Tab-separated table of N, CA, C and O in Angstrom:
chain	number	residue	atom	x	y	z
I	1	UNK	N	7.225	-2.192	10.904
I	1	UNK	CA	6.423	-1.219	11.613
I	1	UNK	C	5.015	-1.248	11.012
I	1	UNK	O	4.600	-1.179	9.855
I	2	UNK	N	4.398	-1.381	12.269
I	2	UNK	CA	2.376	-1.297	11.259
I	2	UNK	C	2.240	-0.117	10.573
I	2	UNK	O	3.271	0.549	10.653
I	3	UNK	N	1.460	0.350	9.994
I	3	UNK	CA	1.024	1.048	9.010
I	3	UNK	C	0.060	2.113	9.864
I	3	UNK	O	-0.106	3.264	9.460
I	4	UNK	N	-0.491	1.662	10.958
I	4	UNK	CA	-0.892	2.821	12.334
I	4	UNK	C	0.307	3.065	13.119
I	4	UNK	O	0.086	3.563	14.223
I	5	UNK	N	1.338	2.873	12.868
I	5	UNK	CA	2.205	3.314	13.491
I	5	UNK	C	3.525	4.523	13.216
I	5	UNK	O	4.374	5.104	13.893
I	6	UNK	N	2.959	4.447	11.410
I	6	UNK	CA	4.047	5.689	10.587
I	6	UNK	C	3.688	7.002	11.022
I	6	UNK	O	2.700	7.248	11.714
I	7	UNK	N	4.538	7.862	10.588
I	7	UNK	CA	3.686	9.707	10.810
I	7	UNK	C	4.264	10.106	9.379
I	7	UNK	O	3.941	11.269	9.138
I	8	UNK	N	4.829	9.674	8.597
I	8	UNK	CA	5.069	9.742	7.475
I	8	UNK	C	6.251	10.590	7.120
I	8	UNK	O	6.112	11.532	6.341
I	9	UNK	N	7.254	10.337	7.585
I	9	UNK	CA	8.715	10.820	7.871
I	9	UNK	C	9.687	9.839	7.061
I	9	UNK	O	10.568	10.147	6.258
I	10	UNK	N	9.236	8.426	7.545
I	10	UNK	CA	9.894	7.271	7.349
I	10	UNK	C	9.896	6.684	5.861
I	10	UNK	O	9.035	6.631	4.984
I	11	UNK	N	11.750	6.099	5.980
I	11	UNK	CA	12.174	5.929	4.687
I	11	UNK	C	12.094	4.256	4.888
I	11	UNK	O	12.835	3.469	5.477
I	12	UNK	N	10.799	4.076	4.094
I	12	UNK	CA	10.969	2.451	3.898
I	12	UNK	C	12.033	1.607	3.448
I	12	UNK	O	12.637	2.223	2.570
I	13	UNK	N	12.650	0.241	3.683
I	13	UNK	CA	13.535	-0.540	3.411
I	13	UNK	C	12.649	-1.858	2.797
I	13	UNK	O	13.019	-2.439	1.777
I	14	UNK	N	11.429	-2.253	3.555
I	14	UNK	CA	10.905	-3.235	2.424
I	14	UNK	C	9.579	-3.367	3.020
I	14	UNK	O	9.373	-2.997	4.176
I	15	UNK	N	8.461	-3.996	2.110
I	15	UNK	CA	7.138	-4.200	2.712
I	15	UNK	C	6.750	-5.322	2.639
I	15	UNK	O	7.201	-6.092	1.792
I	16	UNK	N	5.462	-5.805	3.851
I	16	UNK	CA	5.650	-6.848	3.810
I	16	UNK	C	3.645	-7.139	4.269
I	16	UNK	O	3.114	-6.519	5.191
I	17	UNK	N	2.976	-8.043	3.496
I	17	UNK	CA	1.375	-7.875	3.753
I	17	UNK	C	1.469	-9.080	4.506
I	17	UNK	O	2.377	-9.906	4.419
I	18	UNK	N	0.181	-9.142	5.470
I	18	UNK	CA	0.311	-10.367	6.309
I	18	UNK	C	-1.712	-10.747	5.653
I	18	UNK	O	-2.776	-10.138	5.533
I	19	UNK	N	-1.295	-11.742	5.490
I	19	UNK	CA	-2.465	-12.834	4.472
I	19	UNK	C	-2.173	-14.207	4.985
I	19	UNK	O	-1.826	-14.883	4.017
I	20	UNK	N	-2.158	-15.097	6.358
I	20	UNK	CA	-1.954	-16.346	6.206
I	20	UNK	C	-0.802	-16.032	6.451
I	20	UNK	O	-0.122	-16.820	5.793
I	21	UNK	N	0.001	-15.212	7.118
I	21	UNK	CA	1.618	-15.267	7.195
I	21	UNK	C	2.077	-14.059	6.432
I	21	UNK	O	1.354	-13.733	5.491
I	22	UNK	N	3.260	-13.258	6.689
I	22	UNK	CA	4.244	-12.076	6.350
I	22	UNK	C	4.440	-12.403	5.338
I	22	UNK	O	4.788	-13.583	5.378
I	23	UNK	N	4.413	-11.774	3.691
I	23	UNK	CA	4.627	-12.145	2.731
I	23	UNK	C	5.481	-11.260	1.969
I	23	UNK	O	4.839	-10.798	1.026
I	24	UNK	N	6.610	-10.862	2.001
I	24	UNK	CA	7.587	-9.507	1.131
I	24	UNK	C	7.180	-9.279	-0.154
I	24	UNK	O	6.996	-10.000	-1.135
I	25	UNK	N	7.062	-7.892	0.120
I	25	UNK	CA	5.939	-7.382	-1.683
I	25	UNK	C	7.294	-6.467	-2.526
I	25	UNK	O	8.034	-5.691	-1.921
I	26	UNK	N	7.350	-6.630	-3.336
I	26	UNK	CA	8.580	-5.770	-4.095
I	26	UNK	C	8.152	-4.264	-3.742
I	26	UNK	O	7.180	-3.534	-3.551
I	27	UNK	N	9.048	-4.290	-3.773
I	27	UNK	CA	9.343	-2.189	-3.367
I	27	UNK	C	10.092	-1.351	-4.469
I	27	UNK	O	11.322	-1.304	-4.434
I	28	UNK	N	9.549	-0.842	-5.218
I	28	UNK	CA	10.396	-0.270	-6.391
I	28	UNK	C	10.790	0.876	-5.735
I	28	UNK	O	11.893	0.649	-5.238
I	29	UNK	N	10.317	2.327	-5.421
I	29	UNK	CA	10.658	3.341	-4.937
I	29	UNK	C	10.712	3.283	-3.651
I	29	UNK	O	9.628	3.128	-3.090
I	30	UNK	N	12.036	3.393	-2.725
I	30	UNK	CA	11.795	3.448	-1.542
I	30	UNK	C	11.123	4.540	-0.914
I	30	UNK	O	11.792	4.950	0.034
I	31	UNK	N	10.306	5.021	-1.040
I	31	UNK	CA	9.017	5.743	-0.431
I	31	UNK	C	7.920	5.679	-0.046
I	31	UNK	O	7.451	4.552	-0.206
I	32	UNK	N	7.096	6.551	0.516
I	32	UNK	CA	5.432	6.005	1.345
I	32	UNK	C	5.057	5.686	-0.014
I	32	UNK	O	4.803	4.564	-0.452
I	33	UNK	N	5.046	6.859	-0.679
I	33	UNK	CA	4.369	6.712	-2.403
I	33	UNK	C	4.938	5.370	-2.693
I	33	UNK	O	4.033	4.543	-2.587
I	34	UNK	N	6.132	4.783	-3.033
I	34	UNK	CA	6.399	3.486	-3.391
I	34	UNK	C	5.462	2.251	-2.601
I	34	UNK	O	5.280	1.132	-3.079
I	35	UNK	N	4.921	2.733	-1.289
I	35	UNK	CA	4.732	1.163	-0.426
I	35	UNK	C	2.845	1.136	-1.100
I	35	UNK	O	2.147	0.145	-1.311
I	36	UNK	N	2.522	2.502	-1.268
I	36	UNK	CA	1.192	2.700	-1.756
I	36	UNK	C	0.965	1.567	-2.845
I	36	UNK	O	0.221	0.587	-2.797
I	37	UNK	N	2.031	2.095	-4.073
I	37	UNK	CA	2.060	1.937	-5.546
I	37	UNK	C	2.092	0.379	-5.303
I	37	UNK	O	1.136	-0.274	-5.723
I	38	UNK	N	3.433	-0.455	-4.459
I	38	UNK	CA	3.666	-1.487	-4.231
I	38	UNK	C	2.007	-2.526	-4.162
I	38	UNK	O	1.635	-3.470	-4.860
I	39	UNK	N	1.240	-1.695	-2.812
I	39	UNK	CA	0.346	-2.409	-2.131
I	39	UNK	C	-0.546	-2.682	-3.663
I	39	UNK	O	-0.797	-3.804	-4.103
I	40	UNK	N	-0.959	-1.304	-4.360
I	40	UNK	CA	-2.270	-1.156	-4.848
I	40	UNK	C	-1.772	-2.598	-6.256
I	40	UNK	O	-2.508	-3.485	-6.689
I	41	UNK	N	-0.471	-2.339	-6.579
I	41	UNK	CA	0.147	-3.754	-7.392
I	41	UNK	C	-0.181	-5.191	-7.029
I	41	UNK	O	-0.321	-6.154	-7.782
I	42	UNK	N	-0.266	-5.124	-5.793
I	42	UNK	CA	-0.087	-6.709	-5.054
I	42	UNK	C	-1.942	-6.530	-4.926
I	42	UNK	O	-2.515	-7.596	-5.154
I	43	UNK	N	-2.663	-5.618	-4.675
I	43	UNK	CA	-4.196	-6.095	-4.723
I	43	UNK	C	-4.249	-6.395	-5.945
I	43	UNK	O	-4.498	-7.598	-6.029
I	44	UNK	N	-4.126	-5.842	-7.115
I	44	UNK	CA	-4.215	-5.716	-8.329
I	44	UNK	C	-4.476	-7.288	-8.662
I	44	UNK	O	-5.442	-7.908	-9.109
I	45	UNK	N	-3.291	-7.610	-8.278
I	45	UNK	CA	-2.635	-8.951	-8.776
I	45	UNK	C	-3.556	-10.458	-8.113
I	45	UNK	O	-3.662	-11.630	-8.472
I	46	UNK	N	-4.021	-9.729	-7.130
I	46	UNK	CA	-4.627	-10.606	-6.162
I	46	UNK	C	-6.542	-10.641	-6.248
I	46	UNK	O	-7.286	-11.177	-5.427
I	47	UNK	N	-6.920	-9.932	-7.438
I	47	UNK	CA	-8.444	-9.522	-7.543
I	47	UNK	C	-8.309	-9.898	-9.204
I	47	UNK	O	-7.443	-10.066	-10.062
I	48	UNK	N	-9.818	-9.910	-9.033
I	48	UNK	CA	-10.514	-10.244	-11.018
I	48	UNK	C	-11.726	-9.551	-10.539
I	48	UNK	O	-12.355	-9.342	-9.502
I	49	UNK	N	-11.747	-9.263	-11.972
I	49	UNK	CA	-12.872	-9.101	-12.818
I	49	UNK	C	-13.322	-7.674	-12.358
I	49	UNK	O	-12.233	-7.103	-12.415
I	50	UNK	N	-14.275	-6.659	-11.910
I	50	UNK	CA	-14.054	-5.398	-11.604
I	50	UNK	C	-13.294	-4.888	-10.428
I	50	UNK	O	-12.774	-3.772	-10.444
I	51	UNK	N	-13.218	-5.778	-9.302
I	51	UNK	CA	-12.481	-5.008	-8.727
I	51	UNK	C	-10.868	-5.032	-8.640
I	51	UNK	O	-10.188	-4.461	-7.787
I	52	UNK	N	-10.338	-5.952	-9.889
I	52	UNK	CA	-9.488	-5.517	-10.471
I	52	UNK	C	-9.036	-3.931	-10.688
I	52	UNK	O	-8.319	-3.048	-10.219
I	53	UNK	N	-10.167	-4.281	-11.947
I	53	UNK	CA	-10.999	-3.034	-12.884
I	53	UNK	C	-10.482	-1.618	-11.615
I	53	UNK	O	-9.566	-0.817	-11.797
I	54	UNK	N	-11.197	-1.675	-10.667
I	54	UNK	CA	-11.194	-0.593	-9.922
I	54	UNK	C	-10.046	-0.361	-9.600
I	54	UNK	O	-9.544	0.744	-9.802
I	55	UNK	N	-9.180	-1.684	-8.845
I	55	UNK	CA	-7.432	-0.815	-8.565
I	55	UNK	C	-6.539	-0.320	-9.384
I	55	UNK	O	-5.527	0.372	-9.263
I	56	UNK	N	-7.328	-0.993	-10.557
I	56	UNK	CA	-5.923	-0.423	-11.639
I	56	UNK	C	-6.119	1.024	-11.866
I	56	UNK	O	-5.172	1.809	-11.906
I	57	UNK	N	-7.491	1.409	-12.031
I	57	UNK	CA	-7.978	2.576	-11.977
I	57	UNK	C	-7.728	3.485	-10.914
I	57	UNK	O	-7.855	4.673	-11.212
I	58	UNK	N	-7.435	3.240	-9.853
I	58	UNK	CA	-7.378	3.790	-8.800
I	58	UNK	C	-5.449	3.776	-8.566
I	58	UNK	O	-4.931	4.764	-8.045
I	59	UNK	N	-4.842	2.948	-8.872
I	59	UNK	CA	-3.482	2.948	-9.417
I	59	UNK	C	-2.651	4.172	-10.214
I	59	UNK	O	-1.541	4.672	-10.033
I	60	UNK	N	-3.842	4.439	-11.290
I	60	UNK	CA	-3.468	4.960	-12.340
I	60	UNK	C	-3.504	6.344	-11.621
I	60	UNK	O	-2.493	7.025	-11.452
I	61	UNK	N	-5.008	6.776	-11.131
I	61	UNK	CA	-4.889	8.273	-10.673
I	61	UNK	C	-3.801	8.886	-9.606
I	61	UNK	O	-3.094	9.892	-9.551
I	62	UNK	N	-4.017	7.901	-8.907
I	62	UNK	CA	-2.886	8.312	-7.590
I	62	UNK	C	-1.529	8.724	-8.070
I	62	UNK	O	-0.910	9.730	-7.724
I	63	UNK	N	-1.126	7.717	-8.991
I	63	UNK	CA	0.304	7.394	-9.530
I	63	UNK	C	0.945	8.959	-10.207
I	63	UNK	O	2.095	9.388	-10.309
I	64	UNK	N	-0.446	9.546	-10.601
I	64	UNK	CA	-0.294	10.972	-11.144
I	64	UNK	C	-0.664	12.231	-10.404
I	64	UNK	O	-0.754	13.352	-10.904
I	65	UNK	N	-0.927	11.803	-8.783
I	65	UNK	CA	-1.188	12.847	-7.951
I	65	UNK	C	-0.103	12.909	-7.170
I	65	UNK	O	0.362	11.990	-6.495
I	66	UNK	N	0.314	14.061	-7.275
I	66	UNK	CA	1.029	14.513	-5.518
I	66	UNK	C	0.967	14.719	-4.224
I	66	UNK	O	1.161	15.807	-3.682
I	67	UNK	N	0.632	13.445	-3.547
I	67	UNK	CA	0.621	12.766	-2.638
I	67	UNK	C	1.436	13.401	-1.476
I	67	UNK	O	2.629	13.169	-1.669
I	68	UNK	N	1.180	14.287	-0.069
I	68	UNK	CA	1.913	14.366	0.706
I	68	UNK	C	1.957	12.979	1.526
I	68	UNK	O	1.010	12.193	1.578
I	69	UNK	N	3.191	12.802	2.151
I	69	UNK	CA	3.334	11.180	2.848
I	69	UNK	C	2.337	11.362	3.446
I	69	UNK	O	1.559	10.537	2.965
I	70	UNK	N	1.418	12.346	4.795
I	70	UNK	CA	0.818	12.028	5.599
I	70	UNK	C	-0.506	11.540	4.959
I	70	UNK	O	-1.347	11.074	5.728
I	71	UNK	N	-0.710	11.582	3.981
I	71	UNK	CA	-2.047	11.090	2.806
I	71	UNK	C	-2.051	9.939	2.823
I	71	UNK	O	-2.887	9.176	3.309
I	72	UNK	N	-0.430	9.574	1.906
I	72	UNK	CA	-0.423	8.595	1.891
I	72	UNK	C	-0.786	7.268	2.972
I	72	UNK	O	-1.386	6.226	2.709
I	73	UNK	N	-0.159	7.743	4.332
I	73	UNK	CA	-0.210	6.844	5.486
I	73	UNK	C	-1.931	6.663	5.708
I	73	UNK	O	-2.381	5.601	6.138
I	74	UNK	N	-2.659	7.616	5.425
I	74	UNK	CA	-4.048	7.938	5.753
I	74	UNK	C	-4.485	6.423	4.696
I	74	UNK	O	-4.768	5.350	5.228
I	75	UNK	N	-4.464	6.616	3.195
I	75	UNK	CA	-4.815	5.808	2.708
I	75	UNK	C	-4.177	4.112	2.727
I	75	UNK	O	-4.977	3.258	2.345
I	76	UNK	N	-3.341	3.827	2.985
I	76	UNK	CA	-2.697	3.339	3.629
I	76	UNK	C	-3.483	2.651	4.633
I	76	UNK	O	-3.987	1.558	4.375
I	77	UNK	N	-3.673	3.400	6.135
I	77	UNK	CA	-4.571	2.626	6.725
I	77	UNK	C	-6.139	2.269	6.477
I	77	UNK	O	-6.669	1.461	7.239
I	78	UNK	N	-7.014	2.957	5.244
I	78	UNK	CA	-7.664	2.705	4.518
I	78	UNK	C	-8.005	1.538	4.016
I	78	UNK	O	-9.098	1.034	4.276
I	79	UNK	N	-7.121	0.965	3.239
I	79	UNK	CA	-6.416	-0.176	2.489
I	79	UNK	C	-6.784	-1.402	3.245
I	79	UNK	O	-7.456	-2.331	2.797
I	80	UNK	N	-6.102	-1.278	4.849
I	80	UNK	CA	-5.891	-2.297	5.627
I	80	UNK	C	-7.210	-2.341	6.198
I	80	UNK	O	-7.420	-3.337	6.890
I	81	UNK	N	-7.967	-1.679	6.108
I	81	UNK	CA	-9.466	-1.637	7.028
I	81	UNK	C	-10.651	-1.968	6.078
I	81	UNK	O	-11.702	-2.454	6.497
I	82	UNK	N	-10.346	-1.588	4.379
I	82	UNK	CA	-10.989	-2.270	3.805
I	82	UNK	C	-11.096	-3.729	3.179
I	82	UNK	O	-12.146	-4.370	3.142
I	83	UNK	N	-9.841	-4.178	2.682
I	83	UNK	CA	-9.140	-5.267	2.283
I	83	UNK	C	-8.950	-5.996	3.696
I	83	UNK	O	-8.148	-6.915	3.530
I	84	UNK	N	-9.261	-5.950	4.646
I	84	UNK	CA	-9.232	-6.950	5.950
I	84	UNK	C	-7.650	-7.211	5.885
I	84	UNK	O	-7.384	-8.257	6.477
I	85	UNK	N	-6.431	-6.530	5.305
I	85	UNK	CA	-4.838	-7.261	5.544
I	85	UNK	C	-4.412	-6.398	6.225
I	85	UNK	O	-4.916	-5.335	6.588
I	86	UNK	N	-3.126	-7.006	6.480
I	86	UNK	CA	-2.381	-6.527	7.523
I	86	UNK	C	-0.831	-5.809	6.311
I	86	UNK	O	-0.454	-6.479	5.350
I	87	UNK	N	-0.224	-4.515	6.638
I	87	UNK	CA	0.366	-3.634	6.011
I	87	UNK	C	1.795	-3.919	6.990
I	87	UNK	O	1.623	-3.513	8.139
I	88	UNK	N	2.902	-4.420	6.794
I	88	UNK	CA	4.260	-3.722	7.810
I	88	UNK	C	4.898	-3.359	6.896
I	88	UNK	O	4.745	-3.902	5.802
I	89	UNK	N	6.001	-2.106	7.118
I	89	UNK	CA	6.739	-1.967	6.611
I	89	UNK	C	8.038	-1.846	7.549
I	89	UNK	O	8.095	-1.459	8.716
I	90	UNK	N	9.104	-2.308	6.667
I	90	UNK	CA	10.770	-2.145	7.391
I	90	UNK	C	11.270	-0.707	7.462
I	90	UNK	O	11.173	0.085	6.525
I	91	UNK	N	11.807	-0.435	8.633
I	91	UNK	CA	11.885	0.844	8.044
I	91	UNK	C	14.004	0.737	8.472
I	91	UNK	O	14.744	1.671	8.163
């Protein structure tokens, strides 16, 4: 399911970024909060040098905020509009 398509109800089963093709990203918590944590991991992993710097930072705060899902989905489509990727999740 796209990531404009959640209302933030939905219990994820797995995620998946499209870069050149559907790519399955590990999912530790099955939750919106998990697909967040997941995504901001897989930019992480995928950037140097500050804007690294910035997701990990931006990782860190979220990770300690209480996040209602519909936030989450908000930032979420954020993500996908800044980073130019594509977000599905299984639900």
């Amino acid at each position: 399911m796209p990531v404009d398509k959640l209302s933030g109800v939905e219990v994820p089963r797995a995620l998946y970024v499209y870069e050149n093709g559907w790519k399955p990203i590990p999912l530790g918590d099955k939750s919106l909060r998990g697909v967040l944590m997941a995504v901001l991991d897989y930019l992480e992993g995928r950037s140097s040098g500050d804007k690294r710097d910035e997701v990990r930072k931006a990782r860190k705060l979220l990770s300690r905020m209480k996040l209602p899902p519909e936030k989450v989905v908000i930032l979420l489509r954020e993500i996908e509009r800044g980073e130019g990727i594509r977000i599905g999740v299984e639900i």
